[in-house]
Short mmCIF file of C-alpha atoms in Angstrom, two decimals:
data_model
loop_
_atom_site.label_atom_id
_atom_site.label_comp_id
_atom_site.label_asym_id
_atom_site.label_seq_id
_atom_site.Cartn_x
_atom_site.Cartn_y
_atom_site.Cartn_z
CA MET A 1 46.21 51.17 -39.11
CA PHE A 2 45.46 47.45 -39.19
CA ASP A 3 48.09 44.92 -40.03
CA THR A 4 47.91 41.12 -40.00
CA ALA A 5 50.18 38.25 -40.93
CA LEU A 6 47.16 36.16 -41.90
CA SER A 7 47.60 34.83 -45.44
CA ALA A 8 45.19 33.37 -47.96
CA ASN A 9 46.63 29.94 -47.20
CA ASP A 10 45.82 30.43 -43.51
CA LEU A 11 42.23 31.23 -44.42
CA ILE A 12 42.05 28.06 -46.49
CA PHE A 13 43.46 26.18 -43.49
CA LEU A 14 40.65 27.65 -41.34
CA ALA A 15 38.06 26.80 -43.98
CA LYS A 16 39.27 23.20 -43.94
CA GLY A 17 38.84 23.17 -40.16
CA ALA A 18 35.33 24.53 -40.65
CA GLY A 19 34.72 21.74 -43.15
CA ILE A 20 35.70 19.16 -40.52
CA THR A 21 33.35 20.83 -38.02
CA ILE A 22 30.51 20.66 -40.56
CA VAL A 23 31.18 17.01 -41.44
CA VAL A 24 31.49 15.85 -37.80
CA THR A 25 28.34 17.76 -36.90
CA ALA A 26 26.36 16.54 -39.92
CA ILE A 27 27.26 12.88 -39.32
CA SER A 28 26.61 13.08 -35.57
CA VAL A 29 23.33 14.95 -35.89
CA ALA A 30 22.12 12.58 -38.64
CA ILE A 31 22.96 9.38 -36.75
CA GLY A 32 22.00 10.91 -33.41
CA THR A 33 18.60 11.95 -34.74
CA VAL A 34 17.82 8.54 -36.19
CA LEU A 35 18.84 6.87 -32.92
CA GLY A 36 17.05 9.57 -30.94
CA ILE A 37 13.78 8.91 -32.78
CA LEU A 38 14.22 5.19 -32.16
CA PHE A 39 15.00 5.67 -28.46
CA GLY A 40 12.23 8.25 -28.05
CA VAL A 41 9.62 5.95 -29.60
CA ILE A 42 10.84 3.04 -27.47
CA ARG A 43 10.57 5.16 -24.33
CA VAL A 44 7.01 6.24 -25.11
CA GLN A 45 5.96 2.77 -26.17
CA LEU A 46 7.48 0.84 -23.26
CA GLY A 47 6.53 3.35 -20.58
CA ALA A 48 8.68 4.68 -17.76
CA VAL A 49 9.28 1.38 -15.95
CA LEU A 50 10.21 -0.92 -18.84
CA SER A 51 12.39 1.68 -20.52
CA ALA A 52 14.23 2.55 -17.29
CA PRO A 53 17.50 0.83 -18.34
CA LEU A 54 17.54 2.77 -21.62
CA THR A 55 16.69 6.00 -19.82
CA PHE A 56 19.55 5.38 -17.39
CA VAL A 57 22.10 4.93 -20.17
CA LEU A 58 20.84 8.03 -22.00
CA ASP A 59 21.01 9.99 -18.75
CA ILE A 60 24.71 9.14 -18.51
CA PHE A 61 25.33 10.58 -21.96
CA ARG A 62 23.41 13.69 -20.99
CA SER A 63 25.08 14.28 -17.64
CA VAL A 64 28.76 13.44 -18.12
CA PRO A 65 30.66 16.34 -19.75
CA LEU A 66 31.36 15.69 -23.41
CA LEU A 67 35.08 16.25 -22.95
CA ILE A 68 35.25 13.38 -20.45
CA GLN A 69 33.14 11.14 -22.70
CA LEU A 70 35.52 11.76 -25.61
CA VAL A 71 38.68 11.03 -23.63
CA LEU A 72 37.23 7.91 -22.00
CA ALA A 73 35.74 6.58 -25.25
CA ASN A 74 39.01 7.10 -27.05
CA ALA A 75 40.89 5.21 -24.34
CA PHE A 76 38.26 2.45 -24.23
CA VAL A 77 38.24 1.87 -27.98
CA GLY A 78 42.02 1.98 -28.27
CA MET A 79 43.21 0.22 -25.13
CA VAL A 80 40.38 -2.06 -24.05
CA LEU A 81 38.93 -3.06 -27.42
CA GLN A 82 42.36 -2.80 -29.08
CA LEU A 83 40.76 -1.29 -32.18
CA GLN A 84 42.75 0.83 -34.60
CA VAL A 85 40.25 3.58 -35.35
CA SER A 86 40.76 7.23 -36.14
CA GLY A 87 40.01 10.10 -33.78
CA PHE A 88 37.44 11.16 -36.35
CA PHE A 89 35.57 7.88 -35.85
CA VAL A 90 35.61 8.22 -32.06
CA ALA A 91 34.48 11.84 -32.34
CA CYS A 92 31.48 10.88 -34.50
CA LEU A 93 30.63 7.91 -32.30
CA VAL A 94 30.57 9.89 -29.07
CA LEU A 95 28.83 12.93 -30.54
CA SER A 96 26.18 10.71 -32.16
CA LEU A 97 25.32 9.02 -28.86
CA TYR A 98 25.43 12.37 -27.07
CA THR A 99 23.03 13.82 -29.66
CA SER A 100 20.75 10.77 -29.52
CA ALA A 101 20.39 11.10 -25.74
CA TYR A 102 19.10 14.67 -26.05
CA CYS A 103 17.11 13.93 -29.18
CA ALA A 104 15.29 11.02 -27.48
CA GLU A 105 13.91 13.45 -24.90
CA ILE A 106 12.84 15.92 -27.59
CA VAL A 107 11.12 13.14 -29.56
CA ARG A 108 9.39 11.82 -26.45
CA GLY A 109 8.04 15.29 -25.68
CA GLY A 110 6.85 15.69 -29.27
CA ILE A 111 5.05 12.34 -29.31
CA ASP A 112 3.42 13.04 -25.95
CA ALA A 113 2.10 16.29 -27.40
CA VAL A 114 0.04 14.42 -30.04
CA PRO A 115 -3.45 14.05 -28.54
CA ALA A 116 -4.48 10.47 -27.77
CA THR A 117 -7.83 11.19 -29.46
CA THR A 118 -6.08 12.00 -32.75
CA ARG A 119 -4.24 8.68 -32.61
CA ARG A 120 -7.47 6.93 -31.75
CA ALA A 121 -9.09 8.45 -34.84
CA ALA A 122 -6.22 7.16 -36.98
CA ARG A 123 -6.50 3.66 -35.55
CA SER A 124 -10.27 3.71 -35.98
CA LEU A 125 -9.74 4.14 -39.74
CA GLY A 126 -7.93 0.80 -39.80
CA MET A 127 -4.41 2.19 -39.65
CA SER A 128 -1.86 -0.04 -37.96
CA TRP A 129 0.37 1.16 -35.13
CA GLY A 130 3.17 1.72 -37.62
CA GLN A 131 1.00 3.66 -40.06
CA ASP A 132 -0.32 5.83 -37.22
CA MET A 133 3.28 6.51 -36.15
CA ARG A 134 4.53 7.25 -39.63
CA TYR A 135 1.71 9.33 -41.08
CA ILE A 136 0.19 11.00 -38.02
CA VAL A 137 2.31 10.91 -34.87
CA LEU A 138 5.82 11.60 -36.16
CA PRO A 139 4.80 14.40 -38.57
CA LEU A 140 2.85 16.13 -35.79
CA ALA A 141 5.60 15.49 -33.22
CA THR A 142 8.14 16.98 -35.63
CA ARG A 143 6.27 20.29 -35.62
CA VAL A 144 6.38 20.39 -31.84
CA ALA A 145 9.97 19.21 -31.56
CA LEU A 146 11.59 21.20 -34.36
CA PRO A 147 12.64 24.32 -32.41
CA SER A 148 14.28 22.16 -29.74
CA TRP A 149 15.90 20.00 -32.40
CA ILE A 150 17.38 23.03 -34.17
CA GLY A 151 18.73 24.17 -30.81
CA LEU A 152 20.25 20.73 -30.28
CA ALA A 153 21.88 20.67 -33.72
CA LEU A 154 23.39 24.13 -33.20
CA GLY A 155 24.58 23.09 -29.74
CA VAL A 156 26.22 19.94 -31.09
CA MET A 157 27.93 22.01 -33.78
CA LYS A 158 29.50 24.23 -31.12
CA ASP A 159 30.23 21.30 -28.77
CA SER A 160 32.05 19.59 -31.62
CA ALA A 161 34.91 22.00 -30.85
CA LEU A 162 35.83 19.57 -28.06
CA VAL A 163 36.76 16.76 -30.44
CA TYR A 164 40.29 18.24 -30.63
CA VAL A 165 41.03 16.03 -27.58
CA VAL A 166 40.86 12.99 -29.85
CA GLN A 167 43.17 14.63 -32.37
CA VAL A 168 40.60 15.93 -34.79
CA THR A 169 41.60 19.29 -36.17
CA GLU A 170 38.31 21.07 -36.53
CA LEU A 171 37.62 24.80 -36.70
CA LEU A 172 38.61 25.84 -33.18
CA LYS A 173 41.73 23.66 -33.13
CA SER A 174 42.77 25.11 -36.51
CA THR A 175 42.32 28.57 -35.06
CA GLN A 176 44.46 27.71 -32.04
CA ILE A 177 47.21 26.44 -34.31
CA LEU A 178 47.20 29.76 -36.16
CA ILE A 179 47.12 31.69 -32.91
CA THR A 180 50.24 29.91 -31.75
CA ARG A 181 52.01 30.77 -34.97
CA LEU A 182 50.72 34.29 -35.70
CA GLN A 183 50.20 35.55 -32.15
CA GLU A 184 47.03 37.42 -33.11
CA PRO A 185 44.46 35.76 -30.81
CA MET A 186 41.71 38.38 -30.87
CA PHE A 187 41.62 38.78 -34.62
CA LEU A 188 41.76 35.04 -35.25
CA LEU A 189 39.05 34.28 -32.69
CA LEU A 190 36.91 36.92 -34.37
CA ILE A 191 37.34 35.17 -37.71
CA CYS A 192 36.71 31.79 -36.08
CA GLY A 193 33.49 33.14 -34.53
CA ALA A 194 32.44 34.45 -37.93
CA PHE A 195 32.95 30.99 -39.42
CA TYR A 196 30.74 29.44 -36.70
CA PHE A 197 28.10 32.06 -37.36
CA ILE A 198 28.16 31.40 -41.11
CA ILE A 199 27.69 27.66 -40.45
CA SER A 200 24.87 28.16 -37.92
CA PHE A 201 22.91 30.86 -39.64
CA PRO A 202 21.38 28.82 -42.50
CA LEU A 203 20.21 26.10 -40.10
CA ALA A 204 18.64 28.62 -37.73
CA ARG A 205 16.94 30.38 -40.68
CA PHE A 206 15.77 27.08 -42.14
CA GLY A 207 14.17 26.21 -38.81
CA GLY A 208 12.47 29.57 -38.71
CA TYR A 209 11.21 29.06 -42.26
CA LEU A 210 9.74 25.63 -41.47
CA GLU A 211 8.06 26.90 -38.32
CA LYS A 212 6.47 29.73 -40.26
CA ARG A 213 5.33 27.44 -43.05
CA TRP A 214 3.79 24.93 -40.67
CA SER A 215 2.04 27.60 -38.66
CA ASN A 216 -0.01 28.34 -41.78
CA ASP A 217 -1.45 24.83 -41.81
CA MET B 1 -25.24 -7.31 -38.37
CA ILE B 2 -23.80 -6.21 -35.05
CA GLU B 3 -24.50 -8.55 -32.13
CA ILE B 4 -23.70 -7.36 -28.64
CA GLN B 5 -24.00 -10.18 -26.13
CA ASN B 6 -23.87 -9.64 -22.38
CA VAL B 7 -20.96 -7.20 -22.66
CA ARG B 8 -19.30 -6.05 -19.47
CA LYS B 9 -16.61 -3.41 -19.31
CA SER B 10 -14.79 -1.86 -16.37
CA PHE B 11 -12.32 0.96 -16.01
CA GLY B 12 -10.46 -0.09 -12.88
CA ASP B 13 -13.02 -0.66 -10.16
CA LEU B 14 -15.73 1.19 -12.04
CA GLU B 15 -18.01 -1.05 -14.09
CA VAL B 16 -19.37 1.11 -16.90
CA LEU B 17 -21.17 -1.61 -18.89
CA LYS B 18 -23.03 -4.18 -16.84
CA GLY B 19 -24.16 -6.80 -19.30
CA ILE B 20 -25.39 -5.14 -22.49
CA ASP B 21 -27.39 -7.12 -25.07
CA LEU B 22 -28.23 -5.43 -28.35
CA ASN B 23 -28.53 -6.52 -31.97
CA VAL B 24 -28.38 -4.02 -34.78
CA ASN B 25 -29.53 -5.22 -38.19
CA LYS B 26 -28.27 -4.14 -41.58
CA GLY B 27 -29.84 -0.84 -42.59
CA GLU B 28 -31.06 -0.08 -39.13
CA VAL B 29 -30.51 3.19 -37.26
CA VAL B 30 -30.28 2.70 -33.52
CA THR B 31 -29.87 5.68 -31.23
CA VAL B 32 -28.54 5.40 -27.71
CA ILE B 33 -29.55 8.05 -25.19
CA GLY B 34 -28.88 8.40 -21.49
CA GLY B 35 -27.17 10.53 -18.89
CA SER B 36 -23.43 11.04 -18.76
CA GLY B 37 -21.62 8.06 -17.30
CA SER B 38 -24.32 5.69 -18.51
CA GLY B 39 -21.78 3.82 -20.64
CA LYS B 40 -23.19 4.71 -24.05
CA SER B 41 -19.98 6.14 -25.53
CA THR B 42 -17.90 3.31 -24.10
CA LEU B 43 -20.11 0.81 -25.92
CA LEU B 44 -19.26 2.40 -29.29
CA THR B 45 -15.51 2.26 -28.69
CA CYS B 46 -15.88 -1.40 -27.70
CA ILE B 47 -17.71 -2.23 -30.92
CA ASN B 48 -14.71 -1.41 -33.11
CA GLY B 49 -12.22 -2.80 -30.62
CA LEU B 50 -10.68 0.49 -29.51
CA GLU B 51 -11.47 -0.64 -25.98
CA PRO B 52 -11.14 -4.19 -24.68
CA ILE B 53 -14.10 -5.75 -22.86
CA ASN B 54 -14.15 -7.77 -19.64
CA ALA B 55 -16.90 -10.25 -20.45
CA GLY B 56 -19.41 -11.15 -23.15
CA LYS B 57 -18.87 -10.79 -26.89
CA ILE B 58 -19.43 -8.46 -29.76
CA LEU B 59 -19.87 -9.94 -33.23
CA VAL B 60 -19.72 -7.90 -36.41
CA ASP B 61 -20.95 -9.91 -39.39
CA GLY B 62 -20.13 -12.99 -37.36
CA THR B 63 -16.55 -11.94 -36.54
CA GLU B 64 -15.84 -11.73 -32.84
CA VAL B 65 -14.30 -8.29 -32.31
CA HIS B 66 -12.27 -9.12 -29.22
CA ALA B 67 -11.08 -12.57 -30.26
CA LYS B 68 -7.28 -12.80 -30.35
CA SER B 69 -7.37 -14.12 -33.91
CA THR B 70 -9.32 -11.11 -35.21
CA ASP B 71 -7.39 -8.64 -37.34
CA LEU B 72 -8.73 -5.42 -35.85
CA ASN B 73 -7.19 -3.20 -38.51
CA LYS B 74 -9.12 -5.13 -41.12
CA LEU B 75 -12.33 -5.23 -39.13
CA ARG B 76 -12.20 -1.47 -38.53
CA GLN B 77 -12.26 -0.91 -42.26
CA LYS B 78 -15.92 -1.76 -42.26
CA ILE B 79 -16.85 0.09 -39.06
CA GLY B 80 -16.52 3.85 -39.34
CA ILE B 81 -16.58 5.90 -36.17
CA VAL B 82 -16.86 9.65 -35.64
CA PHE B 83 -16.12 11.15 -32.26
CA GLN B 84 -17.33 14.10 -30.24
CA GLN B 85 -13.98 15.77 -30.87
CA TRP B 86 -13.58 15.60 -34.65
CA ASN B 87 -9.85 14.81 -34.46
CA ALA B 88 -8.77 16.23 -37.78
CA PHE B 89 -5.19 15.48 -38.78
CA PRO B 90 -4.00 19.11 -38.61
CA HIS B 91 -0.92 18.66 -40.80
CA LEU B 92 -2.93 17.40 -43.77
CA THR B 93 -5.33 19.24 -46.06
CA VAL B 94 -9.01 18.32 -46.01
CA LEU B 95 -8.50 16.18 -49.10
CA GLU B 96 -5.42 14.46 -47.63
CA ASN B 97 -7.27 13.81 -44.37
CA VAL B 98 -9.83 11.85 -46.34
CA THR B 99 -7.49 10.09 -48.78
CA LEU B 100 -4.90 8.96 -46.21
CA ALA B 101 -6.62 5.81 -44.96
CA PRO B 102 -7.91 4.63 -48.37
CA ARG B 103 -4.39 5.00 -49.77
CA LYS B 104 -2.38 3.57 -46.91
CA VAL B 105 -4.82 1.05 -45.47
CA LEU B 106 -6.65 -0.09 -48.60
CA GLY B 107 -3.67 0.48 -50.90
CA MET B 108 -5.73 2.56 -53.31
CA ASP B 109 -3.83 4.66 -55.87
CA LYS B 110 -3.83 8.41 -55.39
CA ALA B 111 -6.16 9.31 -58.26
CA LYS B 112 -8.81 6.81 -57.24
CA ALA B 113 -8.60 7.78 -53.55
CA GLU B 114 -8.94 11.45 -54.48
CA ALA B 115 -11.95 10.76 -56.67
CA ILE B 116 -13.67 8.96 -53.80
CA ALA B 117 -12.65 11.62 -51.28
CA GLU B 118 -13.94 14.42 -53.51
CA LYS B 119 -17.23 12.62 -53.90
CA GLN B 120 -17.59 12.13 -50.13
CA LEU B 121 -16.55 15.69 -49.35
CA LYS B 122 -19.06 17.06 -51.86
CA HIS B 123 -21.62 14.78 -50.29
CA VAL B 124 -21.12 16.45 -46.89
CA GLY B 125 -20.96 19.92 -48.44
CA LEU B 126 -17.20 20.52 -48.38
CA GLY B 127 -16.52 20.27 -52.10
CA ASP B 128 -14.95 23.75 -52.10
CA LYS B 129 -12.59 23.09 -49.15
CA LEU B 130 -10.38 20.34 -50.60
CA LYS B 131 -7.08 22.22 -50.34
CA THR B 132 -7.86 23.92 -47.04
CA TYR B 133 -6.20 22.91 -43.78
CA PRO B 134 -8.64 21.76 -41.09
CA THR B 135 -7.66 24.50 -38.64
CA ARG B 136 -9.21 26.98 -41.08
CA LEU B 137 -12.58 25.23 -40.87
CA SER B 138 -15.37 25.71 -38.37
CA GLY B 139 -16.15 22.96 -35.89
CA GLY B 140 -19.15 21.88 -37.93
CA GLN B 141 -17.09 21.71 -41.12
CA GLN B 142 -14.37 19.72 -39.36
CA GLN B 143 -16.96 17.33 -38.05
CA ARG B 144 -18.41 16.86 -41.53
CA MET B 145 -14.89 16.28 -42.80
CA ALA B 146 -14.47 13.58 -40.15
CA ILE B 147 -17.68 11.97 -41.39
CA ALA B 148 -16.42 12.07 -45.00
CA ARG B 149 -13.10 10.60 -43.83
CA ALA B 150 -14.88 7.65 -42.25
CA LEU B 151 -17.19 7.22 -45.26
CA ALA B 152 -14.28 7.17 -47.70
CA MET B 153 -13.38 3.72 -46.35
CA SER B 154 -16.81 2.53 -47.58
CA PRO B 155 -17.77 1.14 -44.18
CA ASP B 156 -20.78 -1.11 -43.71
CA TYR B 157 -21.49 0.39 -40.31
CA MET B 158 -21.14 3.88 -38.89
CA LEU B 159 -20.86 4.73 -35.22
CA PHE B 160 -21.44 8.32 -34.11
CA ASP B 161 -20.36 9.29 -30.62
CA GLU B 162 -22.07 12.53 -29.56
CA VAL B 163 -20.86 14.15 -32.76
CA THR B 164 -22.69 17.42 -32.13
CA SER B 165 -21.92 17.84 -28.42
CA ALA B 166 -18.77 19.91 -28.88
CA LEU B 167 -20.26 22.18 -31.56
CA ASP B 168 -21.60 25.69 -31.24
CA PRO B 169 -25.40 25.55 -31.34
CA GLN B 170 -25.67 27.18 -34.76
CA LEU B 171 -23.40 24.49 -36.27
CA VAL B 172 -25.32 21.50 -34.93
CA GLY B 173 -27.94 21.61 -37.69
CA GLU B 174 -25.52 21.11 -40.59
CA VAL B 175 -24.03 17.99 -38.99
CA LEU B 176 -27.43 16.54 -38.11
CA GLU B 177 -28.54 17.07 -41.72
CA THR B 178 -25.54 15.04 -42.85
CA LEU B 179 -26.46 12.23 -40.47
CA GLN B 180 -30.08 12.35 -41.62
CA MET B 181 -28.95 12.04 -45.23
CA LEU B 182 -26.87 8.96 -44.37
CA ALA B 183 -29.77 7.38 -42.55
CA GLU B 184 -32.02 7.94 -45.54
CA GLU B 185 -29.42 6.31 -47.79
CA GLY B 186 -29.73 3.16 -45.73
CA MET B 187 -26.46 3.26 -43.79
CA THR B 188 -26.45 1.05 -40.71
CA MET B 189 -25.77 3.40 -37.83
CA ILE B 190 -25.48 3.47 -34.08
CA LEU B 191 -25.72 6.99 -32.75
CA VAL B 192 -25.06 8.25 -29.27
CA THR B 193 -26.70 11.64 -29.00
CA HIS B 194 -28.28 14.22 -26.76
CA GLU B 195 -30.41 15.60 -29.58
CA MET B 196 -33.74 14.09 -28.60
CA SER B 197 -35.89 15.44 -31.42
CA PHE B 198 -33.30 14.28 -33.92
CA ALA B 199 -33.22 10.83 -32.32
CA ARG B 200 -36.99 10.67 -32.60
CA ASP B 201 -36.94 11.58 -36.31
CA VAL B 202 -34.10 9.47 -37.58
CA SER B 203 -34.08 6.28 -35.49
CA ASP B 204 -35.63 2.91 -36.11
CA ARG B 205 -35.09 2.10 -32.46
CA VAL B 206 -33.98 4.11 -29.45
CA ALA B 207 -32.18 2.60 -26.47
CA PHE B 208 -32.02 4.26 -23.08
CA PHE B 209 -28.91 3.53 -21.01
CA HIS B 210 -28.79 4.07 -17.28
CA GLN B 211 -25.73 3.37 -15.13
CA GLY B 212 -24.27 0.77 -17.46
CA VAL B 213 -27.52 -1.03 -18.14
CA MET B 214 -29.81 -0.81 -21.14
CA ALA B 215 -32.93 0.09 -19.20
CA GLU B 216 -35.26 0.25 -22.16
CA ILE B 217 -35.33 -0.05 -25.94
CA GLY B 218 -38.13 0.56 -28.40
CA VAL B 219 -39.34 2.39 -31.44
CA PRO B 220 -39.09 6.18 -31.01
CA GLU B 221 -42.84 6.70 -30.72
CA GLN B 222 -43.01 4.25 -27.84
CA LEU B 223 -39.83 5.24 -26.03
CA PHE B 224 -40.44 8.96 -26.21
CA GLY B 225 -44.24 8.79 -26.09
CA ASP B 226 -44.80 6.10 -23.51
CA PRO B 227 -41.58 5.28 -21.65
CA GLN B 228 -41.95 2.23 -19.41
CA HIS B 229 -38.93 2.48 -17.16
CA VAL B 230 -39.01 5.01 -14.34
CA GLU B 231 -35.44 6.15 -15.12
CA THR B 232 -36.37 6.75 -18.76
CA GLN B 233 -39.29 8.87 -17.63
CA LYS B 234 -37.03 10.86 -15.27
CA PHE B 235 -34.38 11.33 -17.95
CA LEU B 236 -36.80 12.46 -20.62
CA ALA B 237 -38.46 14.84 -18.19
CA SER B 238 -35.07 16.34 -17.35
CA VAL B 239 -34.03 16.97 -20.95
CA ARG B 240 -37.31 18.40 -22.11
#
């Protein structure tokens, strides 16, 4: 009834690709989030006019297709800077900046959602700007921003499929390699999709869990 | 002692304080009344440096609030303020709301901060709400929590900015009782309020503000019983 040439070794090969997808995503989302918080705070603090140059650069990362960013960055690092770096490094670099550009907007929205009167109350207790940020503003902004951030992280995970153009063999590229060899595209894409789902699901559930927990506050 | 000397304050073209002079002595309770837009709330936020001023000075125990060399974070430790909107920190429990500033600003250890917070929360009648989140409290309870939060810093002065204005009528009494208790304990307080009978009971002096000017100040019996300024008379007639 159903017959496939897919072997256990092929599945391990796919799992390794999935591992690369997870690692690239985890590194990029981690760095991108830290930078995104930094950029978001800078944008709120400096105001629209003073932060215009930063906003402009972030807009570039948000508007140019990721595929083009990856190809251009790879060429720039290799040919212009003459640096010997791996495709993996370029992939993480570009995806981190890409993530940070989106994350900065999410953070800005979250900070703006914290009422000025709440911040005023914190400052009136003698808290410094930094203490207000750390103990009041960022925790409250996180609650507002979390659903968007989860969406961003899941999006970056799927977008990471594009890093094959800088010779990183992640999940989708691994699948394509098997498709070429086994000639069973539908079945292999189904398995590939299942892998993506298995990676995404815990993150989506974790976000749901946090939202529910915080709504009880 | 709080010394307010010829303070002027504008928001854009609008001058909301037009040369205010007022001294508040240790242990004194001064109430500020007046119509909306009279500048009374703005004065409070200027006293602890939340708002800059355009002219004049404000001295708290001899320290000039708006001087560049003044460490406002340090100065604010001795001036508590409670606002019309209670501004609870919604992500923290009642106890954490009160312990946060003592721990992070004063560097107090957790156990000591919690002991002080529990004492202050019991004091305002919230001893059974320590682990509750503020969103589960009524407006009056949140406002009392905000008072305990300010008191936990052991301030020398307390400023109250229309703290009952945003409350449902049946919750006003519990907050006023808390203020009365503080006044009886000798706390130095400046209150902005619309509760005239309360102002009469609790104040050592009452000031009437009109359009950015302190039109009249006196002991409650005089100001309420025999107001001198025509605007004071009009205002009191309108709120009676």
